[in-house]
């Protein structure tokens, strides 16, 4: 449903088959693990068995002597990159910490922390060689709980970490600590606000560590050429950031490195920071052969970047007639072994759905002996949405208000100031709530035993950042579109569609491709829900330049002023109704001045932000605590849906990830800091048999910052589900859950506890 | 130890010979020795279905099949679905229904769905979901995949 | 993966000879879906795997006067696809239909499941509930072991290193009998059982009184357990909520679960009670010839 009169687009809003589709359904598409080079070696990584330990000795001589082993490396083979921050595009990290995370130096800080790497003729020999590497550790106690890690007397993970204060005047403290950052945002006078509130609800929440769960393992293949150039093939969300990270970590000039992004089998934020690429690069240099490294599934769980577990305390105060007056949030995120959780983003999102006059938000980025976290689809927003939307539901119930009406009454809108400062541009929070309220789902009765319905809203900023594209007109009237945004979900097609719309040609006339770092201008990561928006802006920029070039050429042909020529509906129209079609002009390019090529860029644009409101029906088995999802509807403001199928797909995918997060996904740690469930058997992601069809309502409130009104769609769909499911559980059986996941044993324990309280 | 043996097998209708060690899985041999990289590795312990192939008429996870077990077997991989004449109905329905995003799970799903429709040409939604439960997808939430399989079932009935 | 030799045995004699030569570092392999995983993660390090899938005796699938002969290597899909097994040995079909997903069922066997001897095995409780007998071949003497006695600990069973499970033999099912297997898992499929219950009941002609019962519990002890006391409580008793509840209570007393990442001990004990009642009700319905809906995993 559109909220403004929508232009009569010709291509936008249609559903062409994606350009890379045939390769993907026939198995022809090449992903990083499919790369095969002559003479290629296979590498494996030795990982720490301890969650926290000092490395006292590493002896690799036996491994080096094993026949078939071509290179063995430890951190002794990596330069010290220095103590600098590097911006990855979705999060920043200290370069020294990144280096240590790739290969440990003096300490290991999480179970699975890489300690050494081997390249050999076969993967089996490489694995045998790992067993011959002798590492001596001095084990230390593991710090595993975020609140424990924050205590004054906690065991310190990193001696160089000091608390940096953000949002306050306090600067950087001087004492070694596990608390790397403290955020503080304030608005109005919270004390006053709570004093005036007639109903105040404060609750504590805990969420477990959860992984992005992409099906394709991390991979990297590196080859040094005779001319001193390096080529790296890898599945990544950002070829340019990989190039930068390799360069910084190994001290290699950027112009010597080419990163070729292969097709990528899922990322969700987890394939931005490097894990394998520097190791493959160095092993290749040492051995003189190409080297391929692929991560195994246990290592992916234990040693890449899951999303933080958290402890949160949230308080909301409202008037009797349902107006929110005050909010207070205390948010502590587990960063993992090194600083850099998305707690800042979480703090910015926590009250972003509502217009609350008085609020205080305090956030902490805390190191613990777990893998260092990474972005996971709207990083930080799902955790805080779970907390806030649960309390909002509780307040609405207590006030006997329809939860949708409560949200409408307090909704953030254009002009609302977020607690951390920015003022909202045109946003669609209200429209998504109204869409749910009017939906068939919300209007249908639900009265089976132990069945319940819940709704929740979520928010994500969406990024802008930088993109570059090059469009070349071919003599047959097609256009080659070269862009640098690796395609995880179909963006090469939605970009081709925007180009086609801008030139009034068909999507099939555009041949999009994702180039390597030598082939296109600097493009920031595929993440932050930015590609269709920002690379789209670059595409439209290029299209405008192509149109202009065509106008100029036509003017030459017709021997008139360029001002007398217009570009309409894919045709050049000149004086006396002379016309040339796009294809005809393309055919005449060579004789009329040569190729028509245009670059497009996007550097400054910012998105207004995206909202989603979801509605879910559940059935709870009160004797086992198991929850079935009966029905799910997701409404989301997408600005303008370029390719509705892919927009729906992003919504549905995010919903199901959110359902997994809500019900069953968690890192199960023992008290030694060992993850006990690093397999898909016991890290329980939803299967097709666990979920119903996911209905979607596309709401279109165009973003004024994009020529077609696009808003990023990829991330916000993961924010509402855990809260929506929790609210539905409460509606079904009267039990409120404040911990994720709401797995059967936990729900059953809560059901029994509530029954016990009643007796 | 680590000695190799020659295995003779039939893949996608063609007789093929390859050399392997006992400890190599069929998945490994397909990808690394035979260049059939359409079958993907996701977890290596049978929990994600990305490595699904048809072996002697049954869908199996090739990460839990030893390469040597393929001796004189009839194998079908994603490369054997559809032909030069064109895409199979399943492949076409996946494309039209946008039933893939990153696409890495897609070969496994198509092979598995093909096995389903051969066994049960008119499955209910629940039967489809149950049969596909061993194939994980993290991108789509399964909605469009199930619809694509339903559409393919219809398309196959029509073309009969 | 650690290296090993792979040998295909075409006859039972050949398999036994190979196994006696190389014991104890030799393992027979049928579907391999557990075994290959164990070898890959270093849980087991055999020097040689003997593929027994082609051996005729291990592929028997026959019903006769003696009952059901189930070869140890018969894959699950053949079992739950066999109409007579589905109707007469329903619990077995129930188990085979949910083990590991469709791809695993193409290869995995009930014999393999029992020999893997996991405490949470999905087939073993059904085999025990249906009073299966394990027929074991050995170089010297063949022998038979009641399925309830086959598993001795997590990953451990009565087999000597040179012995091979050939067949599981189930007695004929009397009239008015029915069986069911159900497990509790957090998702709807693809999980290891948190608790599993297999039950077989025989009713009188009116369908109102229990004549016999067998109840087996999985995932609540070091091995699957036969809950004999619980079953005995039903014999001669009417089929009603009270007797079912008493049986469930007795089953709970037998359970000795641990707390691990799949569930707490308390939760598992609670589930034994819930599941036993549900499984018994379902078995009763089948014994009565009633059509009954069952969505696996729900």
mmCIF file with all atom_site columns, N, CA, C and O in Angstrom, chain A residues 124 127 131 621 623-624 626 628 664 668 676-677 680-682 684-685 687 689-690 744-745 748, chain C residues 1-2 184-192 260-262 267 270-271 274 278 295-298:
data_model
loop_
_atom_site.group_PDB
_atom_site.id
_atom_site.type_symbol
_atom_site.label_atom_id
_atom_site.label_alt_id
_atom_site.label_comp_id
_atom_site.label_asym_id
_atom_site.label_entity_id
_atom_site.label_seq_id
_atom_site.pdbx_PDB_ins_code
_atom_site.Cartn_x
_atom_site.Cartn_y
_atom_site.Cartn_z
_atom_site.occupancy
_atom_site.B_iso_or_equiv
_atom_site.pdbx_formal_charge
_atom_site.auth_seq_id
_atom_site.auth_comp_id
_atom_site.auth_asym_id
_atom_site.auth_atom_id
_atom_site.pdbx_PDB_model_num
ATOM 1   N N  . UNK A 1 124 ? 43.378 -33.024 4.185  1.00 0.00 ? 124 UNK A N  1
ATOM 2   C CA . UNK A 1 124 ? 43.588 -34.064 5.195  1.00 0.00 ? 124 UNK A CA 1
ATOM 3   C C  . UNK A 1 124 ? 44.997 -33.991 5.780  1.00 0.00 ? 124 UNK A C  1
ATOM 4   O O  . UNK A 1 124 ? 45.193 -34.163 6.980  1.00 0.00 ? 124 UNK A O  1
ATOM 5   N N  . UNK A 1 127 ? 45.149 -31.075 8.101  1.00 0.00 ? 127 UNK A N  1
ATOM 6   C CA . UNK A 1 127 ? 44.549 -31.377 9.412  1.00 0.00 ? 127 UNK A CA 1
ATOM 7   C C  . UNK A 1 127 ? 45.455 -32.277 10.241 1.00 0.00 ? 127 UNK A C  1
ATOM 8   O O  . UNK A 1 127 ? 45.560 -32.119 11.454 1.00 0.00 ? 127 UNK A O  1
ATOM 9   N N  . UNK A 1 131 ? 47.727 -31.528 14.227 1.00 0.00 ? 131 UNK A N  1
ATOM 10  C CA . UNK A 1 131 ? 47.915 -32.344 15.433 1.00 0.00 ? 131 UNK A CA 1
ATOM 11  C C  . UNK A 1 131 ? 49.376 -32.419 15.841 1.00 0.00 ? 131 UNK A C  1
ATOM 12  O O  . UNK A 1 131 ? 49.686 -32.811 16.957 1.00 0.00 ? 131 UNK A O  1
ATOM 13  N N  . UNK A 1 621 ? 1.945  -25.212 23.908 1.00 0.00 ? 621 UNK A N  1
ATOM 14  C CA . UNK A 1 621 ? 1.591  -26.471 24.583 1.00 0.00 ? 621 UNK A CA 1
ATOM 15  C C  . UNK A 1 621 ? 1.949  -26.279 26.053 1.00 0.00 ? 621 UNK A C  1
ATOM 16  O O  . UNK A 1 621 ? 3.122  -26.286 26.414 1.00 0.00 ? 621 UNK A O  1
ATOM 17  N N  . UNK A 1 623 ? 1.921  -28.080 28.502 1.00 0.00 ? 623 UNK A N  1
ATOM 18  C CA . UNK A 1 623 ? 2.528  -29.192 29.230 1.00 0.00 ? 623 UNK A CA 1
ATOM 19  C C  . UNK A 1 623 ? 3.986  -29.394 28.833 1.00 0.00 ? 623 UNK A C  1
ATOM 20  O O  . UNK A 1 623 ? 4.705  -30.126 29.499 1.00 0.00 ? 623 UNK A O  1
ATOM 21  N N  . UNK A 1 624 ? 4.400  -28.792 27.740 1.00 0.00 ? 624 UNK A N  1
ATOM 22  C CA . UNK A 1 624 ? 5.782  -28.967 27.317 1.00 0.00 ? 624 UNK A CA 1
ATOM 23  C C  . UNK A 1 624 ? 6.500  -27.637 27.107 1.00 0.00 ? 624 UNK A C  1
ATOM 24  O O  . UNK A 1 624 ? 7.711  -27.615 26.983 1.00 0.00 ? 624 UNK A O  1
ATOM 25  N N  . UNK A 1 626 ? 6.270  -25.862 24.461 1.00 0.00 ? 626 UNK A N  1
ATOM 26  C CA . UNK A 1 626 ? 6.628  -25.682 23.061 1.00 0.00 ? 626 UNK A CA 1
ATOM 27  C C  . UNK A 1 626 ? 5.667  -24.702 22.396 1.00 0.00 ? 626 UNK A C  1
ATOM 28  O O  . UNK A 1 626 ? 4.471  -24.704 22.675 1.00 0.00 ? 626 UNK A O  1
ATOM 29  N N  . UNK A 1 628 ? 4.197  -23.171 18.776 1.00 0.00 ? 628 UNK A N  1
ATOM 30  C CA . UNK A 1 628 ? 4.048  -23.292 17.329 1.00 0.00 ? 628 UNK A CA 1
ATOM 31  C C  . UNK A 1 628 ? 3.642  -21.936 16.783 1.00 0.00 ? 628 UNK A C  1
ATOM 32  O O  . UNK A 1 628 ? 2.792  -21.268 17.359 1.00 0.00 ? 628 UNK A O  1
ATOM 33  N N  . UNK A 1 664 ? 14.570 -20.626 19.806 1.00 0.00 ? 664 UNK A N  1
ATOM 34  C CA . UNK A 1 664 ? 15.470 -21.757 20.042 1.00 0.00 ? 664 UNK A CA 1
ATOM 35  C C  . UNK A 1 664 ? 16.951 -21.495 19.861 1.00 0.00 ? 664 UNK A C  1
ATOM 36  O O  . UNK A 1 664 ? 17.767 -22.328 20.249 1.00 0.00 ? 664 UNK A O  1
ATOM 37  N N  . UNK A 1 668 ? 25.201 -22.157 23.766 1.00 0.00 ? 668 UNK A N  1
ATOM 38  C CA . UNK A 1 668 ? 25.123 -22.795 25.079 1.00 0.00 ? 668 UNK A CA 1
ATOM 39  C C  . UNK A 1 668 ? 26.553 -22.970 25.569 1.00 0.00 ? 668 UNK A C  1
ATOM 40  O O  . UNK A 1 668 ? 27.307 -23.783 25.039 1.00 0.00 ? 668 UNK A O  1
ATOM 41  N N  . UNK A 1 676 ? 28.951 -25.591 23.661 1.00 0.00 ? 676 UNK A N  1
ATOM 42  C CA . UNK A 1 676 ? 28.641 -27.016 23.597 1.00 0.00 ? 676 UNK A CA 1
ATOM 43  C C  . UNK A 1 676 ? 27.849 -27.376 22.350 1.00 0.00 ? 676 UNK A C  1
ATOM 44  O O  . UNK A 1 676 ? 27.695 -28.550 22.028 1.00 0.00 ? 676 UNK A O  1
ATOM 45  N N  . UNK A 1 677 ? 27.336 -26.394 21.642 1.00 0.00 ? 677 UNK A N  1
ATOM 46  C CA . UNK A 1 677 ? 26.454 -26.712 20.507 1.00 0.00 ? 677 UNK A CA 1
ATOM 47  C C  . UNK A 1 677 ? 26.863 -26.058 19.191 1.00 0.00 ? 677 UNK A C  1
ATOM 48  O O  . UNK A 1 677 ? 26.054 -25.428 18.529 1.00 0.00 ? 677 UNK A O  1
ATOM 49  N N  . UNK A 1 680 ? 24.746 -27.448 13.458 1.00 0.00 ? 680 UNK A N  1
ATOM 50  C CA . UNK A 1 680 ? 23.361 -27.150 13.111 1.00 0.00 ? 680 UNK A CA 1
ATOM 51  C C  . UNK A 1 680 ? 22.384 -28.121 13.772 1.00 0.00 ? 680 UNK A C  1
ATOM 52  O O  . UNK A 1 680 ? 21.177 -27.916 13.719 1.00 0.00 ? 680 UNK A O  1
ATOM 53  N N  . UNK A 1 681 ? 22.916 -29.168 14.378 1.00 0.00 ? 681 UNK A N  1
ATOM 54  C CA . UNK A 1 681 ? 22.024 -30.074 15.096 1.00 0.00 ? 681 UNK A CA 1
ATOM 55  C C  . UNK A 1 681 ? 21.524 -29.408 16.371 1.00 0.00 ? 681 UNK A C  1
ATOM 56  O O  . UNK A 1 681 ? 20.332 -29.443 16.689 1.00 0.00 ? 681 UNK A O  1
ATOM 57  N N  . UNK A 1 682 ? 22.448 -28.811 17.082 1.00 0.00 ? 682 UNK A N  1
ATOM 58  C CA . UNK A 1 682 ? 22.076 -28.260 18.384 1.00 0.00 ? 682 UNK A CA 1
ATOM 59  C C  . UNK A 1 682 ? 22.036 -26.736 18.420 1.00 0.00 ? 682 UNK A C  1
ATOM 60  O O  . UNK A 1 682 ? 21.634 -26.167 19.426 1.00 0.00 ? 682 UNK A O  1
ATOM 61  N N  . UNK A 1 684 ? 19.822 -24.414 16.907 1.00 0.00 ? 684 UNK A N  1
ATOM 62  C CA . UNK A 1 684 ? 18.577 -24.779 16.232 1.00 0.00 ? 684 UNK A CA 1
ATOM 63  C C  . UNK A 1 684 ? 17.930 -23.647 15.449 1.00 0.00 ? 684 UNK A C  1
ATOM 64  O O  . UNK A 1 684 ? 17.109 -22.891 15.963 1.00 0.00 ? 684 UNK A O  1
ATOM 65  N N  . UNK A 1 685 ? 18.265 -23.592 14.170 1.00 0.00 ? 685 UNK A N  1
ATOM 66  C CA . UNK A 1 685 ? 17.648 -22.607 13.294 1.00 0.00 ? 685 UNK A CA 1
ATOM 67  C C  . UNK A 1 685 ? 16.354 -23.196 12.735 1.00 0.00 ? 685 UNK A C  1
ATOM 68  O O  . UNK A 1 685 ? 16.260 -24.405 12.553 1.00 0.00 ? 685 UNK A O  1
ATOM 69  N N  . UNK A 1 687 ? 13.613 -24.791 10.496 1.00 0.00 ? 687 UNK A N  1
ATOM 70  C CA . UNK A 1 687 ? 13.538 -25.504 9.231  1.00 0.00 ? 687 UNK A CA 1
ATOM 71  C C  . UNK A 1 687 ? 12.216 -25.146 8.566  1.00 0.00 ? 687 UNK A C  1
ATOM 72  O O  . UNK A 1 687 ? 11.372 -24.478 9.160  1.00 0.00 ? 687 UNK A O  1
ATOM 73  N N  . UNK A 1 689 ? 9.795  -26.879 8.237  1.00 0.00 ? 689 UNK A N  1
ATOM 74  C CA . UNK A 1 689 ? 8.703  -27.534 8.939  1.00 0.00 ? 689 UNK A CA 1
ATOM 75  C C  . UNK A 1 689 ? 8.355  -26.790 10.231 1.00 0.00 ? 689 UNK A C  1
ATOM 76  O O  . UNK A 1 689 ? 7.423  -27.160 10.929 1.00 0.00 ? 689 UNK A O  1
ATOM 77  N N  . UNK A 1 690 ? 9.107  -25.762 10.548 1.00 0.00 ? 690 UNK A N  1
ATOM 78  C CA . UNK A 1 690 ? 8.882  -25.044 11.802 1.00 0.00 ? 690 UNK A CA 1
ATOM 79  C C  . UNK A 1 690 ? 8.072  -23.767 11.645 1.00 0.00 ? 690 UNK A C  1
ATOM 80  O O  . UNK A 1 690 ? 7.716  -23.145 12.642 1.00 0.00 ? 690 UNK A O  1
ATOM 81  N N  . UNK A 1 744 ? 11.552 -24.302 24.935 1.00 0.00 ? 744 UNK A N  1
ATOM 82  C CA . UNK A 1 744 ? 10.584 -25.073 25.728 1.00 0.00 ? 744 UNK A CA 1
ATOM 83  C C  . UNK A 1 744 ? 10.980 -25.263 27.193 1.00 0.00 ? 744 UNK A C  1
ATOM 84  O O  . UNK A 1 744 ? 10.131 -25.052 28.072 1.00 0.00 ? 744 UNK A O  1
ATOM 85  N N  . UNK A 1 745 ? 12.235 -25.623 27.507 1.00 0.00 ? 745 UNK A N  1
ATOM 86  C CA . UNK A 1 745 ? 12.526 -25.794 28.936 1.00 0.00 ? 745 UNK A CA 1
ATOM 87  C C  . UNK A 1 745 ? 12.325 -24.498 29.714 1.00 0.00 ? 745 UNK A C  1
ATOM 88  O O  . UNK A 1 745 ? 11.830 -24.521 30.844 1.00 0.00 ? 745 UNK A O  1
ATOM 89  N N  . UNK A 1 748 ? 8.569  -23.708 29.952 1.00 0.00 ? 748 UNK A N  1
ATOM 90  C CA . UNK A 1 748 ? 7.926  -24.659 30.868 1.00 0.00 ? 748 UNK A CA 1
ATOM 91  C C  . UNK A 1 748 ? 8.242  -24.288 32.307 1.00 0.00 ? 748 UNK A C  1
ATOM 92  O O  . UNK A 1 748 ? 7.364  -24.304 33.174 1.00 0.00 ? 748 UNK A O  1
ATOM 93  N N  . UNK C 2 1   ? 40.026 -35.699 7.797  1.00 0.00 ? 1   UNK C N  1
ATOM 94  C CA . UNK C 2 1   ? 39.611 -36.897 8.511  1.00 0.00 ? 1   UNK C CA 1
ATOM 95  C C  . UNK C 2 1   ? 40.786 -37.846 8.669  1.00 0.00 ? 1   UNK C C  1
ATOM 96  O O  . UNK C 2 1   ? 41.623 -37.952 7.798  1.00 0.00 ? 1   UNK C O  1
ATOM 97  N N  . UNK C 2 2   ? 40.806 -38.540 9.810  1.00 0.00 ? 2   UNK C N  1
ATOM 98  C CA . UNK C 2 2   ? 41.848 -39.548 10.026 1.00 0.00 ? 2   UNK C CA 1
ATOM 99  C C  . UNK C 2 2   ? 41.717 -40.640 8.972  1.00 0.00 ? 2   UNK C C  1
ATOM 100 O O  . UNK C 2 2   ? 40.616 -40.973 8.548  1.00 0.00 ? 2   UNK C O  1
ATOM 101 N N  . UNK C 2 184 ? 10.049 -35.747 22.187 1.00 0.00 ? 184 UNK C N  1
ATOM 102 C CA . UNK C 2 184 ? 9.917  -34.302 22.324 1.00 0.00 ? 184 UNK C CA 1
ATOM 103 C C  . UNK C 2 184 ? 11.197 -33.649 21.830 1.00 0.00 ? 184 UNK C C  1
ATOM 104 O O  . UNK C 2 184 ? 12.304 -34.011 22.256 1.00 0.00 ? 184 UNK C O  1
ATOM 105 N N  . UNK C 2 185 ? 11.036 -32.715 20.906 1.00 0.00 ? 185 UNK C N  1
ATOM 106 C CA . UNK C 2 185 ? 12.181 -31.940 20.431 1.00 0.00 ? 185 UNK C CA 1
ATOM 107 C C  . UNK C 2 185 ? 11.801 -30.468 20.405 1.00 0.00 ? 185 UNK C C  1
ATOM 108 O O  . UNK C 2 185 ? 10.635 -30.141 20.273 1.00 0.00 ? 185 UNK C O  1
ATOM 109 N N  . UNK C 2 186 ? 12.796 -29.581 20.516 1.00 0.00 ? 186 UNK C N  1
ATOM 110 C CA . UNK C 2 186 ? 12.482 -28.147 20.549 1.00 0.00 ? 186 UNK C CA 1
ATOM 111 C C  . UNK C 2 186 ? 11.953 -27.611 19.218 1.00 0.00 ? 186 UNK C C  1
ATOM 112 O O  . UNK C 2 186 ? 11.091 -26.737 19.204 1.00 0.00 ? 186 UNK C O  1
ATOM 113 N N  . UNK C 2 187 ? 12.500 -28.102 18.089 1.00 0.00 ? 187 UNK C N  1
ATOM 114 C CA . UNK C 2 187 ? 11.924 -27.717 16.799 1.00 0.00 ? 187 UNK C CA 1
ATOM 115 C C  . UNK C 2 187 ? 10.899 -28.778 16.430 1.00 0.00 ? 187 UNK C C  1
ATOM 116 O O  . UNK C 2 187 ? 10.437 -29.511 17.294 1.00 0.00 ? 187 UNK C O  1
ATOM 117 N N  . UNK C 2 188 ? 10.543 -28.865 15.135 1.00 0.00 ? 188 UNK C N  1
ATOM 118 C CA . UNK C 2 188 ? 9.579  -29.896 14.746 1.00 0.00 ? 188 UNK C CA 1
ATOM 119 C C  . UNK C 2 188 ? 10.230 -31.089 14.057 1.00 0.00 ? 188 UNK C C  1
ATOM 120 O O  . UNK C 2 188 ? 9.599  -32.110 13.825 1.00 0.00 ? 188 UNK C O  1
ATOM 121 N N  . UNK C 2 189 ? 11.484 -30.936 13.686 1.00 0.00 ? 189 UNK C N  1
ATOM 122 C CA . UNK C 2 189 ? 12.204 -32.046 13.054 1.00 0.00 ? 189 UNK C CA 1
ATOM 123 C C  . UNK C 2 189 ? 13.693 -31.753 13.167 1.00 0.00 ? 189 UNK C C  1
ATOM 124 O O  . UNK C 2 189 ? 14.079 -30.649 13.573 1.00 0.00 ? 189 UNK C O  1
ATOM 125 N N  . UNK C 2 190 ? 14.531 -32.718 12.862 1.00 0.00 ? 190 UNK C N  1
ATOM 126 C CA . UNK C 2 190 ? 15.975 -32.515 12.775 1.00 0.00 ? 190 UNK C CA 1
ATOM 127 C C  . UNK C 2 190 ? 16.668 -32.386 14.117 1.00 0.00 ? 190 UNK C C  1
ATOM 128 O O  . UNK C 2 190 ? 17.844 -32.079 14.170 1.00 0.00 ? 190 UNK C O  1
ATOM 129 N N  . UNK C 2 191 ? 15.985 -32.569 15.218 1.00 0.00 ? 191 UNK C N  1
ATOM 130 C CA . UNK C 2 191 ? 16.646 -32.470 16.523 1.00 0.00 ? 191 UNK C CA 1
ATOM 131 C C  . UNK C 2 191 ? 16.866 -33.857 17.129 1.00 0.00 ? 191 UNK C C  1
ATOM 132 O O  . UNK C 2 191 ? 16.182 -34.811 16.793 1.00 0.00 ? 191 UNK C O  1
ATOM 133 N N  . UNK C 2 192 ? 17.795 -33.914 18.064 1.00 0.00 ? 192 UNK C N  1
ATOM 134 C CA . UNK C 2 192 ? 17.960 -35.123 18.887 1.00 0.00 ? 192 UNK C CA 1
ATOM 135 C C  . UNK C 2 192 ? 16.872 -35.101 19.953 1.00 0.00 ? 192 UNK C C  1
ATOM 136 O O  . UNK C 2 192 ? 16.574 -34.047 20.508 1.00 0.00 ? 192 UNK C O  1
ATOM 137 N N  . UNK C 2 260 ? 21.699 -31.264 30.331 1.00 0.00 ? 260 UNK C N  1
ATOM 138 C CA . UNK C 2 260 ? 22.709 -30.904 29.323 1.00 0.00 ? 260 UNK C CA 1
ATOM 139 C C  . UNK C 2 260 ? 22.116 -29.829 28.427 1.00 0.00 ? 260 UNK C C  1
ATOM 140 O O  . UNK C 2 260 ? 21.067 -29.262 28.755 1.00 0.00 ? 260 UNK C O  1
ATOM 141 N N  . UNK C 2 261 ? 22.757 -29.572 27.325 1.00 0.00 ? 261 UNK C N  1
ATOM 142 C CA . UNK C 2 261 ? 22.314 -28.463 26.502 1.00 0.00 ? 261 UNK C CA 1
ATOM 143 C C  . UNK C 2 261 ? 20.964 -28.698 25.850 1.00 0.00 ? 261 UNK C C  1
ATOM 144 O O  . UNK C 2 261 ? 20.417 -27.807 25.237 1.00 0.00 ? 261 UNK C O  1
ATOM 145 N N  . UNK C 2 262 ? 20.455 -29.903 25.939 1.00 0.00 ? 262 UNK C N  1
ATOM 146 C CA . UNK C 2 262 ? 19.151 -30.161 25.328 1.00 0.00 ? 262 UNK C CA 1
ATOM 147 C C  . UNK C 2 262 ? 18.014 -30.088 26.332 1.00 0.00 ? 262 UNK C C  1
ATOM 148 O O  . UNK C 2 262 ? 16.843 -30.124 25.946 1.00 0.00 ? 262 UNK C O  1
ATOM 149 N N  . UNK C 2 267 ? 13.211 -30.942 33.687 1.00 0.00 ? 267 UNK C N  1
ATOM 150 C CA . UNK C 2 267 ? 12.357 -30.785 32.508 1.00 0.00 ? 267 UNK C CA 1
ATOM 151 C C  . UNK C 2 267 ? 12.127 -32.121 31.835 1.00 0.00 ? 267 UNK C C  1
ATOM 152 O O  . UNK C 2 267 ? 11.009 -32.464 31.436 1.00 0.00 ? 267 UNK C O  1
ATOM 153 N N  . UNK C 2 270 ? 9.752  -34.264 33.832 1.00 0.00 ? 270 UNK C N  1
ATOM 154 C CA . UNK C 2 270 ? 8.390  -33.766 33.600 1.00 0.00 ? 270 UNK C CA 1
ATOM 155 C C  . UNK C 2 270 ? 7.850  -34.268 32.256 1.00 0.00 ? 270 UNK C C  1
ATOM 156 O O  . UNK C 2 270 ? 6.716  -34.743 32.149 1.00 0.00 ? 270 UNK C O  1
ATOM 157 N N  . UNK C 2 271 ? 8.709  -34.194 31.225 1.00 0.00 ? 271 UNK C N  1
ATOM 158 C CA . UNK C 2 271 ? 8.267  -34.594 29.887 1.00 0.00 ? 271 UNK C CA 1
ATOM 159 C C  . UNK C 2 271 ? 7.978  -36.087 29.805 1.00 0.00 ? 271 UNK C C  1
ATOM 160 O O  . UNK C 2 271 ? 7.121  -36.499 29.026 1.00 0.00 ? 271 UNK C O  1
ATOM 161 N N  . UNK C 2 274 ? 4.431  -36.473 30.676 1.00 0.00 ? 274 UNK C N  1
ATOM 162 C CA . UNK C 2 274 ? 3.530  -35.940 29.640 1.00 0.00 ? 274 UNK C CA 1
ATOM 163 C C  . UNK C 2 274 ? 3.531  -36.843 28.412 1.00 0.00 ? 274 UNK C C  1
ATOM 164 O O  . UNK C 2 274 ? 2.478  -37.220 27.889 1.00 0.00 ? 274 UNK C O  1
ATOM 165 N N  . UNK C 2 278 ? 0.660  -39.359 26.388 1.00 0.00 ? 278 UNK C N  1
ATOM 166 C CA . UNK C 2 278 ? 0.274  -39.092 24.994 1.00 0.00 ? 278 UNK C CA 1
ATOM 167 C C  . UNK C 2 278 ? 0.552  -40.291 24.108 1.00 0.00 ? 278 UNK C C  1
ATOM 168 O O  . UNK C 2 278 ? -0.256 -40.650 23.237 1.00 0.00 ? 278 UNK C O  1
ATOM 169 N N  . UNK C 2 295 ? 0.947  -35.223 13.881 1.00 0.00 ? 295 UNK C N  1
ATOM 170 C CA . UNK C 2 295 ? 1.904  -34.405 13.157 1.00 0.00 ? 295 UNK C CA 1
ATOM 171 C C  . UNK C 2 295 ? 3.245  -34.575 13.841 1.00 0.00 ? 295 UNK C C  1
ATOM 172 O O  . UNK C 2 295 ? 3.436  -34.072 14.956 1.00 0.00 ? 295 UNK C O  1
ATOM 173 N N  . UNK C 2 296 ? 4.185  -35.238 13.198 1.00 0.00 ? 296 UNK C N  1
ATOM 174 C CA . UNK C 2 296 ? 5.463  -35.483 13.858 1.00 0.00 ? 296 UNK C CA 1
ATOM 175 C C  . UNK C 2 296 ? 6.075  -34.172 14.341 1.00 0.00 ? 296 UNK C C  1
ATOM 176 O O  . UNK C 2 296 ? 6.000  -33.158 13.652 1.00 0.00 ? 296 UNK C O  1
ATOM 177 N N  . UNK C 2 297 ? 6.624  -34.230 15.526 1.00 0.00 ? 297 UNK C N  1
ATOM 178 C CA . UNK C 2 297 ? 7.323  -33.060 16.027 1.00 0.00 ? 297 UNK C CA 1
ATOM 179 C C  . UNK C 2 297 ? 6.439  -32.058 16.723 1.00 0.00 ? 297 UNK C C  1
ATOM 180 O O  . UNK C 2 297 ? 6.926  -31.216 17.465 1.00 0.00 ? 297 UNK C O  1
ATOM 181 N N  . UNK C 2 298 ? 5.165  -32.094 16.527 1.00 0.00 ? 298 UNK C N  1
ATOM 182 C CA . UNK C 2 298 ? 4.288  -31.085 17.149 1.00 0.00 ? 298 UNK C CA 1
ATOM 183 C C  . UNK C 2 298 ? 3.820  -31.509 18.530 1.00 0.00 ? 298 UNK C C  1
ATOM 184 O O  . UNK C 2 298 ? 3.836  -32.684 18.842 1.00 0.00 ? 298 UNK C O  1
#
